[in-house]
Protein backbone atom coordinates (compact mmCIF):
# COMPACT_ATOMS: atom_id res chain seq x y z
CA UNK A 1 0.00 0.00 0.00
CA UNK A 2 1.72 3.07 -1.22
CA UNK A 3 2.03 6.07 0.99
CA UNK A 4 1.57 4.18 4.24
CA UNK A 5 4.58 4.54 6.41
CA UNK A 6 6.27 1.32 7.33
CA UNK A 7 5.94 2.25 10.98
CA UNK A 8 2.23 1.67 10.73
CA UNK A 9 1.15 -1.92 10.98
CA UNK A 10 -1.90 -2.79 9.00
CA UNK A 11 -3.62 -6.09 9.70
CA UNK A 12 -5.52 -8.17 7.17
CA UNK A 13 -9.15 -8.61 8.12
CA UNK A 14 -8.91 -12.41 8.26
CA UNK A 15 -10.95 -14.65 10.56
CA UNK A 16 -9.24 -15.70 13.78
CA UNK A 17 -8.27 -19.34 14.10
CA UNK A 18 -9.85 -21.16 17.06
CA UNK A 19 -12.60 -18.60 17.07
CA UNK A 20 -15.85 -20.07 18.27
CA UNK A 21 -19.17 -18.71 17.19
CA UNK A 22 -21.84 -19.69 19.64
CA UNK A 23 -25.34 -18.21 19.66
CA UNK A 24 -24.15 -15.60 22.18
CA UNK A 25 -21.21 -14.56 20.00
CA UNK A 26 -23.31 -14.48 16.82
CA UNK A 27 -25.96 -12.38 18.49
CA UNK A 28 -23.54 -9.69 19.72
CA UNK A 29 -21.66 -9.66 16.43
CA UNK A 30 -24.78 -9.18 14.35
CA UNK A 31 -26.09 -6.41 16.61
CA UNK A 32 -22.73 -4.64 16.48
CA UNK A 33 -22.50 -5.06 12.73
CA UNK A 34 -25.92 -3.47 12.24
CA UNK A 35 -24.80 -0.37 14.18
CA UNK A 36 -21.58 -0.20 12.18
CA UNK A 37 -23.56 -0.42 8.95
CA UNK A 38 -25.73 2.45 10.13
CA UNK A 39 -22.53 4.47 10.47
CA UNK A 40 -21.96 4.35 14.23
CA UNK A 41 -18.81 3.31 16.05
CA UNK A 42 -19.28 0.42 18.45
CA UNK A 43 -17.83 0.17 21.95
CA UNK A 44 -17.52 -3.14 23.82
CA UNK A 45 -17.36 -2.44 27.53
CA UNK A 46 -16.97 -5.04 30.24
CA UNK A 47 -14.80 -6.70 32.85
CA UNK A 48 -11.55 -8.41 31.97
CA UNK A 49 -11.85 -11.66 30.04
CA UNK A 50 -15.31 -11.08 28.62
CA UNK A 51 -14.06 -11.37 25.04
CA UNK A 52 -14.01 -7.68 24.09
CA UNK A 53 -10.75 -7.63 22.14
CA UNK A 54 -11.49 -10.92 20.41
CA UNK A 55 -14.98 -9.74 19.45
CA UNK A 56 -13.58 -6.46 18.16
CA UNK A 57 -11.15 -8.38 15.93
CA UNK A 58 -13.94 -10.66 14.77
CA UNK A 59 -16.24 -7.74 14.01
CA UNK A 60 -13.43 -6.05 12.10
CA UNK A 61 -12.97 -9.18 9.99
CA UNK A 62 -16.67 -9.00 9.07
CA UNK A 63 -16.26 -5.40 7.92
CA UNK A 64 -13.69 -6.67 5.44
CA UNK A 65 -11.48 -3.58 5.41
CA UNK A 66 -7.84 -3.55 6.53
CA UNK A 67 -7.52 -3.12 10.27
CA UNK A 68 -5.41 -0.72 12.27
CA UNK A 69 -5.09 -1.43 15.96
CA UNK A 70 -4.21 0.92 18.80
CA UNK A 71 -3.85 -0.06 22.45
CA UNK A 72 -4.77 2.69 24.87
CA UNK A 73 -1.82 3.94 26.89
CA UNK A 74 -1.41 6.43 29.69
CA UNK A 75 1.62 7.88 27.91
CA UNK A 76 -0.19 8.62 24.66
CA UNK A 77 -0.42 12.13 23.42
CA UNK A 78 -2.42 13.27 20.43
CA UNK A 79 0.68 13.16 18.24
CA UNK A 80 1.13 9.49 19.04
CA UNK A 81 -2.25 8.86 17.50
CA UNK A 82 -2.10 11.35 14.67
CA UNK A 83 1.56 11.43 13.76
CA UNK A 84 4.23 13.99 14.25
CA UNK A 85 7.20 15.69 12.83
CA UNK A 86 10.16 13.44 13.36
CA UNK A 87 13.29 15.56 13.35
CA UNK A 88 15.63 12.66 13.01
CA UNK A 89 15.22 9.27 11.64
CA UNK A 90 17.63 6.57 12.64
CA UNK A 91 18.06 3.48 10.64
CA UNK A 92 19.91 0.70 12.34
CA UNK A 93 21.67 -1.75 10.10
CA UNK A 94 22.89 -4.83 11.86
CA UNK A 95 25.65 -6.47 9.94
CA UNK A 96 24.91 -10.15 10.17
CA UNK A 97 28.19 -11.27 8.65
CA UNK A 98 30.62 -9.67 11.01
CA UNK A 99 29.40 -10.03 14.53
CA UNK A 100 29.58 -7.12 16.90
CA UNK A 101 29.51 -4.61 14.05
CA UNK A 102 26.64 -2.23 14.28
CA UNK A 103 26.34 0.42 11.64
CA UNK A 104 24.02 3.23 12.41
CA UNK A 105 22.83 5.10 9.41
CA UNK A 106 21.20 8.34 10.19
CA UNK A 107 19.02 10.09 7.75
CA UNK A 108 18.21 13.54 8.85
CA UNK A 109 15.36 14.32 6.57
CA UNK A 110 12.50 15.85 8.41
CA UNK A 111 9.56 13.77 7.66
CA UNK A 112 6.00 13.38 8.63
CA UNK A 113 5.05 10.08 10.07
CA UNK A 114 1.42 9.25 9.71
CA UNK A 115 0.39 7.35 12.72
CA UNK A 116 -2.27 4.75 12.95
CA UNK A 117 -5.30 6.94 13.46
CA UNK A 118 -4.39 9.15 10.51
CA UNK A 119 -3.81 6.14 8.30
CA UNK A 120 -7.18 4.64 9.24
CA UNK A 121 -9.02 7.92 8.58
CA UNK A 122 -7.20 8.62 5.33
CA UNK A 123 -7.63 5.19 3.76
CA UNK A 124 -10.96 4.24 5.25
CA UNK A 125 -9.66 1.38 7.34
CA UNK A 126 -11.23 -0.13 10.41
CA UNK A 127 -9.74 1.20 13.62
CA UNK A 128 -9.72 -0.99 16.70
CA UNK A 129 -8.94 1.20 19.67
CA UNK A 130 -8.43 -1.39 22.38
CA UNK A 131 -8.80 -0.17 25.98
CA UNK A 132 -9.14 3.42 24.85
CA UNK A 133 -9.84 4.67 28.38
CA UNK A 134 -6.26 3.84 29.35
CA UNK A 135 -5.19 6.87 27.33
CA UNK A 136 -5.68 10.22 28.95
CA UNK A 137 -8.98 11.85 27.89
CA UNK A 138 -7.24 14.86 26.30
CA UNK A 139 -5.24 12.57 23.98
CA UNK A 140 -8.54 11.18 22.73
CA UNK A 141 -10.09 14.61 22.02
CA UNK A 142 -9.02 14.31 18.40
CA UNK A 143 -11.66 11.58 18.02
CA UNK A 144 -14.57 13.93 18.72
CA UNK A 145 -14.49 15.65 15.33
CA UNK A 146 -13.48 12.46 13.53
CA UNK A 147 -16.56 10.65 14.76
CA UNK A 148 -19.00 13.56 14.41
CA UNK A 149 -17.92 15.88 11.60
CA UNK A 150 -15.81 13.26 9.82
CA UNK A 151 -12.93 15.71 9.89
CA UNK A 152 -9.57 15.20 11.43
CA UNK A 153 -7.57 18.19 12.61
CA UNK A 154 -3.94 17.91 11.66
CA UNK A 155 -1.26 19.68 13.60
CA UNK A 156 0.77 22.32 11.75
CA UNK A 157 3.97 21.20 10.11
CA UNK A 158 2.56 18.54 7.88
CA UNK A 159 3.55 20.72 4.95
CA UNK A 160 1.59 21.84 1.89
CA UNK A 161 -1.67 20.24 2.84
CA UNK A 162 -4.84 21.52 4.39
CA UNK A 163 -4.93 21.69 8.17
CA UNK A 164 -7.55 18.99 8.29
CA UNK A 165 -8.18 15.66 6.68
CA UNK A 166 -11.53 14.53 5.39
CA UNK A 167 -12.23 11.13 6.88
CA UNK A 168 -12.77 8.43 4.26
CA UNK A 169 -16.41 7.21 4.29
CA UNK A 170 -15.24 3.62 4.78
CA UNK A 171 -13.60 4.50 8.09
CA UNK A 172 -15.11 2.68 11.05
CA UNK A 173 -14.09 2.51 14.66
CA UNK A 174 -14.47 -0.22 17.25
CA UNK A 175 -13.62 0.60 20.86
CA UNK A 176 -13.14 -1.58 23.90
CA UNK A 177 -12.83 -0.63 27.54
CA UNK A 178 -12.84 -1.99 31.05
CA UNK A 179 -15.24 -0.47 33.58
CA UNK A 180 -14.10 2.66 35.35
CA UNK A 181 -13.27 0.97 38.63
CA UNK A 182 -10.34 -0.89 37.03
CA UNK A 183 -6.82 0.25 37.91
CA UNK A 184 -5.18 2.49 35.33
CA UNK A 185 -8.45 3.40 33.61
CA UNK A 186 -9.64 6.96 33.05
CA UNK A 187 -13.26 8.01 32.99
CA UNK A 188 -14.29 8.22 29.36
CA UNK A 189 -15.47 11.63 28.30
CA UNK A 190 -19.23 11.91 28.07
CA UNK A 191 -18.98 13.59 24.68
CA UNK A 192 -16.88 10.76 23.26
CA UNK A 193 -19.05 8.04 24.73
CA UNK A 194 -22.09 9.82 23.32
CA UNK A 195 -20.72 9.39 19.81
CA UNK A 196 -20.53 5.61 19.96
CA UNK A 197 -22.91 2.76 20.70
CA UNK A 198 -21.83 0.94 23.83
CA UNK A 199 -22.56 -2.75 24.26
CA UNK A 200 -22.01 -3.97 27.80
CA UNK A 201 -20.52 -7.42 27.96
CA UNK A 202 -20.55 -9.81 30.87
CA UNK A 203 -18.81 -13.13 31.40
CA UNK A 204 -19.69 -15.71 28.75
CA UNK A 205 -22.71 -17.93 29.01
CA UNK A 206 -22.00 -21.57 29.88
CA UNK A 207 -21.94 -22.91 26.31
CA UNK A 208 -19.58 -20.20 25.09
CA UNK A 209 -17.24 -20.62 28.04
CA UNK A 210 -17.04 -24.37 27.38
CA UNK A 211 -16.61 -23.88 23.63
CA UNK A 212 -13.85 -21.28 24.04
CA UNK A 213 -11.96 -23.40 26.59
CA UNK A 214 -12.25 -26.46 24.35
CA UNK A 215 -11.07 -24.56 21.29
CA UNK A 216 -8.03 -23.21 23.15
CA UNK A 217 -7.01 -26.40 24.96
CA UNK A 218 -8.30 -29.25 22.77
CA UNK A 219 -9.29 -31.05 25.97
CA UNK A 220 -12.40 -33.28 25.89
CA UNK A 221 -15.84 -31.77 26.40
CA UNK A 222 -16.35 -33.71 29.61
CA UNK A 223 -13.08 -32.50 31.15
CA UNK A 224 -13.65 -28.94 30.02
CA UNK A 225 -17.11 -28.93 31.56
CA UNK A 226 -15.64 -29.91 34.92
CA UNK A 227 -13.20 -27.03 34.77
CA UNK A 228 -15.84 -24.55 33.66
CA UNK A 229 -18.16 -25.69 36.47
CA UNK A 230 -15.42 -25.02 39.02
CA UNK A 231 -14.56 -21.58 37.64
CA UNK A 232 -18.20 -20.57 37.33
CA UNK A 233 -18.91 -21.85 40.82
CA UNK A 234 -16.15 -19.67 42.20
CA UNK A 235 -17.35 -16.70 40.13
CA UNK A 236 -20.91 -17.11 41.32
CA UNK A 237 -19.82 -17.41 44.94
CA UNK A 238 -19.28 -13.65 44.83
CA UNK A 239 -16.42 -14.05 47.34
CA UNK A 240 -13.53 -13.00 45.09
CA UNK A 241 -11.82 -9.66 44.84
CA UNK A 242 -11.90 -10.25 41.06
CA UNK A 243 -14.22 -12.75 39.46
CA UNK A 244 -12.26 -15.52 37.71
CA UNK A 245 -12.54 -15.33 33.93
CA UNK A 246 -12.49 -17.67 30.97
CA UNK A 247 -8.71 -17.19 31.03
CA UNK A 248 -8.67 -19.20 34.27
CA UNK A 249 -10.52 -22.03 32.47
CA UNK A 250 -8.06 -21.84 29.57
CA UNK A 251 -4.99 -21.86 31.84
CA UNK A 252 -6.18 -24.90 33.79
CA UNK A 253 -7.23 -26.76 30.64
CA UNK A 254 -3.99 -26.04 28.78
CA UNK A 255 -1.84 -26.97 31.77
CA UNK A 256 -3.64 -30.30 32.02
CA UNK A 257 -3.34 -30.85 28.30
CA UNK A 258 0.43 -30.30 28.10
CA UNK A 259 0.90 -32.73 30.96
CA UNK A 260 -1.39 -35.19 29.21
CA UNK A 261 -3.65 -35.32 32.26
CA UNK A 262 -7.37 -35.16 32.89
CA UNK A 263 -9.03 -33.85 36.06
CA UNK A 264 -9.66 -37.35 37.41
CA UNK A 265 -6.28 -38.73 36.37
CA UNK A 266 -4.41 -35.77 37.80
CA UNK A 267 -5.81 -36.32 41.26
CA UNK A 268 -4.30 -33.96 43.82
CA UNK A 269 -2.35 -32.15 41.14
CA UNK A 270 -5.60 -30.95 39.58
CA UNK A 271 -6.75 -29.53 42.90
CA UNK A 272 -3.44 -27.74 43.36
CA UNK A 273 -3.52 -26.38 39.82
CA UNK A 274 -7.04 -24.99 40.27
CA UNK A 275 -6.02 -23.40 43.56
CA UNK A 276 -2.85 -21.83 42.18
CA UNK A 277 -4.45 -20.50 39.02
CA UNK A 278 -7.70 -19.32 40.51
CA UNK A 279 -6.16 -17.75 43.60
CA UNK A 280 -3.71 -15.88 41.39
CA UNK A 281 -6.41 -14.73 38.99
CA UNK A 282 -8.75 -13.42 41.62
CA UNK A 283 -6.55 -11.24 43.78
CA UNK A 284 -4.64 -8.09 43.03
CA UNK A 285 -1.91 -8.25 45.64
CA UNK A 286 -2.16 -11.89 46.67
CA UNK A 287 -3.48 -11.18 50.17
CA UNK A 288 -3.41 -14.26 52.39
CA UNK A 289 -7.05 -13.97 53.43
CA UNK A 290 -8.25 -13.83 49.83
CA UNK A 291 -6.07 -16.79 48.91
CA UNK A 292 -7.32 -18.87 51.83
CA UNK A 293 -10.94 -18.04 51.08
CA UNK A 294 -10.55 -18.85 47.38
CA UNK A 295 -8.71 -22.08 48.10
CA UNK A 296 -11.44 -23.20 50.46
CA UNK A 297 -14.16 -22.60 47.88
CA UNK A 298 -12.09 -24.22 45.13
CA UNK A 299 -11.49 -27.27 47.31
CA UNK A 300 -15.22 -27.79 47.70
CA UNK A 301 -15.94 -27.19 44.03
CA UNK A 302 -13.22 -29.55 42.82
CA UNK A 303 -14.33 -32.26 45.24
CA UNK A 304 -17.89 -31.90 44.00
CA UNK A 305 -16.82 -32.18 40.36
CA UNK A 306 -14.67 -35.20 41.02
CA UNK A 307 -17.54 -36.75 42.98
CA UNK A 308 -15.31 -37.18 46.01
CA UNK A 309 -17.31 -35.66 48.80
CA UNK A 310 -15.74 -32.81 50.68
CA UNK A 311 -12.34 -34.20 51.54
CA UNK A 312 -9.67 -34.38 48.93
CA UNK A 313 -6.10 -34.87 50.01
CA UNK A 314 -3.44 -32.81 48.37
CA UNK A 315 -0.38 -35.01 48.73
CA UNK A 316 2.68 -32.99 49.66
CA UNK A 317 4.80 -34.42 46.83
CA UNK A 318 2.32 -33.70 44.03
CA UNK A 319 1.75 -30.28 45.49
CA UNK A 320 5.40 -29.51 44.94
CA UNK A 321 5.44 -30.96 41.46
CA UNK A 322 2.55 -29.00 40.13
CA UNK A 323 3.21 -26.14 37.80
CA UNK A 324 2.83 -22.95 39.81
CA UNK A 325 1.28 -20.12 37.87
CA UNK A 326 1.92 -16.69 39.26
CA UNK A 327 0.31 -13.46 38.27
CA UNK A 328 3.46 -12.67 36.32
CA UNK A 329 2.87 -15.80 34.28
CA UNK A 330 -0.71 -14.93 33.59
CA UNK A 331 0.36 -11.51 32.42
CA UNK A 332 2.89 -13.15 30.15
CA UNK A 333 0.16 -15.40 28.80
CA UNK A 334 -1.96 -12.32 28.23
CA UNK A 335 0.76 -10.62 26.22
CA UNK A 336 1.39 -13.81 24.26
CA UNK A 337 -2.27 -13.98 23.43
CA UNK A 338 -2.33 -10.43 22.21
CA UNK A 339 0.68 -11.18 20.02
CA UNK A 340 -1.00 -14.37 18.92
CA UNK A 341 -4.12 -12.47 17.86
CA UNK A 342 -2.07 -9.94 15.94
CA UNK A 343 0.14 -12.43 14.26
CA UNK A 344 -2.63 -14.85 13.46
CA UNK A 345 -4.60 -12.05 11.96
CA UNK A 346 -1.76 -11.81 9.46
CA UNK A 347 0.44 -8.79 9.88
CA UNK A 348 1.49 -6.96 6.78
CA UNK A 349 3.48 -3.77 6.56
N1 LIG B 1 -15.27 -16.25 20.45
C1 LIG B 1 -14.10 -16.68 20.95
N2 LIG B 1 -13.52 -17.79 20.43
C2 LIG B 1 -12.35 -18.28 20.92
N3 LIG B 1 -11.69 -17.71 21.94
C3 LIG B 1 -12.21 -16.61 22.51
C4 LIG B 1 -13.44 -16.04 22.04
N4 LIG B 1 -13.72 -14.95 22.79
C5 LIG B 1 -12.72 -14.84 23.67
N5 LIG B 1 -11.82 -15.83 23.53
C6 LIG B 1 -10.62 -16.06 24.36
O1 LIG B 1 -10.96 -15.70 25.68
C7 LIG B 1 -9.91 -14.99 26.32
C8 LIG B 1 -10.39 -13.62 26.76
O2 LIG B 1 -10.84 -12.86 25.64
P1 LIG B 1 -10.37 -11.35 25.35
O3 LIG B 1 -8.90 -11.22 25.49
O4 LIG B 1 -10.96 -10.94 24.08
O5 LIG B 1 -11.08 -10.63 26.58
P2 LIG B 1 -11.10 -9.07 26.95
O6 LIG B 1 -12.50 -8.77 27.34
O7 LIG B 1 -10.50 -8.27 25.86
O8 LIG B 1 -10.19 -9.05 28.24
P3 LIG B 1 -9.31 -7.81 28.82
O9 LIG B 1 -10.27 -6.78 29.32
O10 LIG B 1 -8.56 -8.46 29.94
O11 LIG B 1 -8.44 -7.33 27.70
C9 LIG B 1 -8.79 -14.94 25.29
O12 LIG B 1 -7.94 -16.03 25.55
C10 LIG B 1 -9.49 -15.14 23.97
O13 LIG B 1 -8.63 -15.75 23.03
MG1 LIG C 1 -8.80 -7.08 25.77
XYZ file of C-alpha atoms and ligand atoms in Angstrom:
381
model
C 0.000 0.000 0.000
C 1.718 3.073 -1.221
C 2.028 6.072 0.994
C 1.569 4.185 4.237
C 4.582 4.543 6.410
C 6.269 1.317 7.334
C 5.937 2.253 10.977
C 2.234 1.666 10.733
C 1.145 -1.919 10.983
C -1.902 -2.795 9.004
C -3.624 -6.095 9.701
C -5.517 -8.171 7.174
C -9.154 -8.613 8.118
C -8.910 -12.407 8.255
C -10.952 -14.645 10.557
C -9.239 -15.699 13.778
C -8.269 -19.340 14.095
C -9.853 -21.162 17.057
C -12.596 -18.597 17.074
C -15.854 -20.071 18.271
C -19.175 -18.706 17.192
C -21.842 -19.689 19.641
C -25.335 -18.206 19.656
C -24.152 -15.603 22.177
C -21.211 -14.558 20.005
C -23.309 -14.476 16.820
C -25.959 -12.377 18.487
C -23.544 -9.690 19.722
C -21.659 -9.663 16.431
C -24.784 -9.177 14.352
C -26.088 -6.407 16.611
C -22.733 -4.641 16.481
C -22.504 -5.056 12.729
C -25.918 -3.469 12.240
C -24.796 -0.367 14.184
C -21.576 -0.202 12.184
C -23.564 -0.417 8.949
C -25.729 2.447 10.134
C -22.530 4.466 10.472
C -21.959 4.350 14.229
C -18.813 3.313 16.053
C -19.284 0.422 18.455
C -17.832 0.167 21.950
C -17.521 -3.142 23.820
C -17.357 -2.435 27.534
C -16.971 -5.038 30.236
C -14.798 -6.698 32.848
C -11.550 -8.411 31.965
C -11.852 -11.657 30.045
C -15.311 -11.082 28.624
C -14.060 -11.367 25.044
C -14.006 -7.678 24.089
C -10.747 -7.634 22.144
C -11.493 -10.922 20.412
C -14.981 -9.739 19.452
C -13.576 -6.460 18.162
C -11.148 -8.382 15.930
C -13.945 -10.657 14.770
C -16.242 -7.745 14.012
C -13.429 -6.054 12.103
C -12.966 -9.180 9.992
C -16.672 -9.005 9.072
C -16.261 -5.402 7.925
C -13.691 -6.669 5.436
C -11.476 -3.582 5.406
C -7.844 -3.546 6.531
C -7.520 -3.123 10.268
C -5.410 -0.719 12.270
C -5.090 -1.434 15.957
C -4.212 0.919 18.795
C -3.855 -0.064 22.448
C -4.767 2.693 24.870
C -1.822 3.938 26.887
C -1.412 6.432 29.693
C 1.619 7.878 27.914
C -0.193 8.616 24.665
C -0.415 12.132 23.424
C -2.417 13.270 20.427
C 0.680 13.163 18.237
C 1.129 9.489 19.036
C -2.251 8.858 17.499
C -2.098 11.355 14.671
C 1.560 11.427 13.757
C 4.229 13.986 14.254
C 7.201 15.685 12.828
C 10.160 13.435 13.364
C 13.285 15.561 13.353
C 15.634 12.659 13.009
C 15.224 9.274 11.639
C 17.627 6.573 12.635
C 18.059 3.479 10.638
C 19.914 0.700 12.337
C 21.673 -1.753 10.102
C 22.887 -4.827 11.861
C 25.646 -6.465 9.944
C 24.915 -10.147 10.170
C 28.185 -11.265 8.649
C 30.625 -9.673 11.010
C 29.396 -10.028 14.528
C 29.580 -7.117 16.896
C 29.509 -4.612 14.049
C 26.639 -2.226 14.276
C 26.338 0.419 11.636
C 24.016 3.227 12.409
C 22.829 5.101 9.405
C 21.203 8.335 10.186
C 19.020 10.090 7.755
C 18.207 13.537 8.854
C 15.359 14.325 6.569
C 12.496 15.852 8.412
C 9.563 13.772 7.656
C 6.001 13.375 8.626
C 5.052 10.076 10.067
C 1.420 9.254 9.710
C 0.386 7.349 12.725
C -2.271 4.752 12.955
C -5.300 6.938 13.462
C -4.394 9.154 10.513
C -3.813 6.139 8.301
C -7.181 4.644 9.243
C -9.015 7.924 8.576
C -7.202 8.616 5.333
C -7.627 5.193 3.756
C -10.964 4.242 5.252
C -9.656 1.376 7.337
C -11.229 -0.132 10.413
C -9.744 1.202 13.624
C -9.724 -0.991 16.697
C -8.945 1.198 19.672
C -8.430 -1.391 22.384
C -8.801 -0.174 25.979
C -9.144 3.417 24.848
C -9.844 4.674 28.381
C -6.258 3.838 29.347
C -5.188 6.867 27.328
C -5.681 10.225 28.948
C -8.983 11.853 27.886
C -7.242 14.857 26.305
C -5.238 12.567 23.983
C -8.536 11.184 22.726
C -10.088 14.607 22.018
C -9.024 14.307 18.401
C -11.657 11.580 18.015
C -14.571 13.929 18.723
C -14.495 15.646 15.334
C -13.476 12.464 13.535
C -16.563 10.655 14.761
C -18.997 13.562 14.410
C -17.921 15.885 11.605
C -15.808 13.255 9.823
C -12.933 15.713 9.888
C -9.569 15.195 11.425
C -7.566 18.188 12.608
C -3.943 17.911 11.660
C -1.256 19.682 13.600
C 0.771 22.319 11.751
C 3.970 21.195 10.112
C 2.559 18.544 7.878
C 3.550 20.719 4.946
C 1.595 21.841 1.886
C -1.672 20.243 2.835
C -4.836 21.516 4.387
C -4.932 21.691 8.171
C -7.551 18.986 8.289
C -8.177 15.661 6.682
C -11.530 14.533 5.389
C -12.231 11.132 6.883
C -12.774 8.426 4.256
C -16.407 7.214 4.292
C -15.238 3.616 4.785
C -13.595 4.504 8.088
C -15.112 2.683 11.052
C -14.087 2.509 14.663
C -14.471 -0.222 17.250
C -13.625 0.596 20.863
C -13.143 -1.580 23.899
C -12.826 -0.625 27.539
C -12.844 -1.985 31.055
C -15.238 -0.468 33.576
C -14.100 2.662 35.350
C -13.272 0.966 38.630
C -10.342 -0.889 37.033
C -6.818 0.250 37.907
C -5.182 2.494 35.326
C -8.449 3.400 33.613
C -9.639 6.965 33.047
C -13.259 8.014 32.986
C -14.289 8.220 29.362
C -15.473 11.629 28.298
C -19.233 11.906 28.075
C -18.980 13.590 24.679
C -16.881 10.764 23.261
C -19.051 8.043 24.733
C -22.093 9.821 23.319
C -20.721 9.386 19.807
C -20.531 5.605 19.961
C -22.913 2.760 20.695
C -21.830 0.941 23.831
C -22.558 -2.748 24.256
C -22.006 -3.965 27.800
C -20.515 -7.424 27.961
C -20.550 -9.811 30.869
C -18.815 -13.130 31.395
C -19.688 -15.705 28.751
C -22.712 -17.925 29.013
C -22.001 -21.572 29.880
C -21.940 -22.911 26.312
C -19.584 -20.199 25.093
C -17.237 -20.621 28.039
C -17.043 -24.375 27.380
C -16.612 -23.881 23.634
C -13.846 -21.279 24.040
C -11.960 -23.403 26.587
C -12.251 -26.456 24.351
C -11.071 -24.559 21.287
C -8.034 -23.213 23.154
C -7.013 -26.403 24.962
C -8.304 -29.252 22.774
C -9.291 -31.055 25.971
C -12.400 -33.285 25.888
C -15.838 -31.767 26.399
C -16.350 -33.709 29.612
C -13.085 -32.499 31.148
C -13.646 -28.936 30.016
C -17.112 -28.930 31.555
C -15.644 -29.908 34.923
C -13.196 -27.027 34.768
C -15.836 -24.553 33.658
C -18.162 -25.689 36.472
C -15.423 -25.023 39.023
C -14.561 -21.580 37.635
C -18.203 -20.568 37.329
C -18.911 -21.854 40.818
C -16.148 -19.665 42.203
C -17.346 -16.699 40.131
C -20.910 -17.105 41.325
C -19.818 -17.410 44.939
C -19.275 -13.654 44.826
C -16.422 -14.050 47.335
C -13.529 -13.000 45.087
C -11.815 -9.658 44.837
C -11.898 -10.253 41.057
C -14.216 -12.753 39.461
C -12.256 -15.524 37.711
C -12.541 -15.331 33.930
C -12.490 -17.670 30.966
C -8.705 -17.188 31.028
C -8.669 -19.203 34.266
C -10.516 -22.032 32.468
C -8.061 -21.838 29.572
C -4.993 -21.860 31.844
C -6.182 -24.900 33.794
C -7.231 -26.757 30.640
C -3.994 -26.039 28.782
C -1.843 -26.965 31.769
C -3.643 -30.299 32.022
C -3.338 -30.854 28.303
C 0.428 -30.295 28.102
C 0.898 -32.730 30.955
C -1.388 -35.193 29.211
C -3.651 -35.316 32.260
C -7.373 -35.164 32.891
C -9.031 -33.854 36.063
C -9.665 -37.347 37.407
C -6.277 -38.732 36.368
C -4.407 -35.767 37.803
C -5.813 -36.317 41.264
C -4.299 -33.960 43.822
C -2.346 -32.146 41.138
C -5.598 -30.952 39.575
C -6.745 -29.535 42.896
C -3.445 -27.740 43.364
C -3.523 -26.385 39.820
C -7.038 -24.993 40.270
C -6.022 -23.404 43.559
C -2.855 -21.828 42.176
C -4.445 -20.496 39.021
C -7.703 -19.322 40.512
C -6.161 -17.750 43.599
C -3.710 -15.876 41.393
C -6.406 -14.728 38.992
C -8.749 -13.424 41.622
C -6.555 -11.237 43.775
C -4.644 -8.093 43.031
C -1.907 -8.249 45.639
C -2.160 -11.889 46.673
C -3.481 -11.185 50.170
C -3.413 -14.260 52.391
C -7.049 -13.967 53.425
C -8.251 -13.827 49.833
C -6.068 -16.792 48.914
C -7.318 -18.866 51.832
C -10.935 -18.039 51.082
C -10.552 -18.848 47.376
C -8.709 -22.078 48.095
C -11.441 -23.197 50.456
C -14.165 -22.600 47.879
C -12.085 -24.216 45.127
C -11.487 -27.275 47.310
C -15.224 -27.789 47.698
C -15.940 -27.192 44.030
C -13.219 -29.549 42.823
C -14.326 -32.256 45.241
C -17.886 -31.897 44.001
C -16.820 -32.175 40.358
C -14.673 -35.205 41.024
C -17.539 -36.746 42.983
C -15.306 -37.180 46.010
C -17.314 -35.658 48.804
C -15.740 -32.811 50.685
C -12.345 -34.195 51.543
C -9.671 -34.384 48.932
C -6.097 -34.874 50.015
C -3.444 -32.812 48.374
C -0.383 -35.010 48.726
C 2.680 -32.992 49.656
C 4.802 -34.416 46.833
C 2.318 -33.702 44.029
C 1.751 -30.279 45.493
C 5.400 -29.511 44.942
C 5.440 -30.962 41.455
C 2.551 -29.001 40.129
C 3.209 -26.143 37.796
C 2.829 -22.954 39.806
C 1.279 -20.120 37.873
C 1.916 -16.688 39.261
C 0.306 -13.455 38.269
C 3.458 -12.673 36.316
C 2.872 -15.799 34.276
C -0.710 -14.933 33.588
C 0.357 -11.510 32.421
C 2.890 -13.150 30.153
C 0.159 -15.395 28.800
C -1.960 -12.320 28.227
C 0.763 -10.621 26.218
C 1.388 -13.806 24.259
C -2.275 -13.982 23.433
C -2.330 -10.427 22.206
C 0.683 -11.179 20.015
C -1.001 -14.374 18.922
C -4.117 -12.473 17.858
C -2.070 -9.939 15.937
C 0.141 -12.433 14.258
C -2.633 -14.852 13.464
C -4.603 -12.045 11.963
C -1.761 -11.812 9.463
C 0.437 -8.793 9.876
C 1.494 -6.955 6.777
C 3.481 -3.773 6.559
N -15.270 -16.249 20.452
C -14.101 -16.681 20.946
N -13.522 -17.786 20.431
C -12.347 -18.279 20.919
N -11.691 -17.710 21.945
C -12.213 -16.607 22.507
C -13.442 -16.037 22.039
N -13.718 -14.954 22.790
C -12.717 -14.843 23.672
N -11.816 -15.831 23.526
C -10.619 -16.058 24.357
O -10.961 -15.696 25.682
C -9.914 -14.994 26.318
C -10.392 -13.621 26.759
O -10.840 -12.864 25.635
P -10.366 -11.353 25.353
O -8.899 -11.224 25.491
O -10.960 -10.935 24.075
O -11.083 -10.626 26.577
P -11.103 -9.069 26.949
O -12.500 -8.771 27.345
O -10.503 -8.273 25.856
O -10.193 -9.051 28.239
P -9.305 -7.806 28.820
O -10.272 -6.784 29.321
O -8.558 -8.461 29.944
O -8.443 -7.331 27.700
C -8.786 -14.942 25.292
O -7.940 -16.032 25.546
C -9.486 -15.137 23.965
O -8.631 -15.748 23.026
Mg -8.802 -7.081 25.768
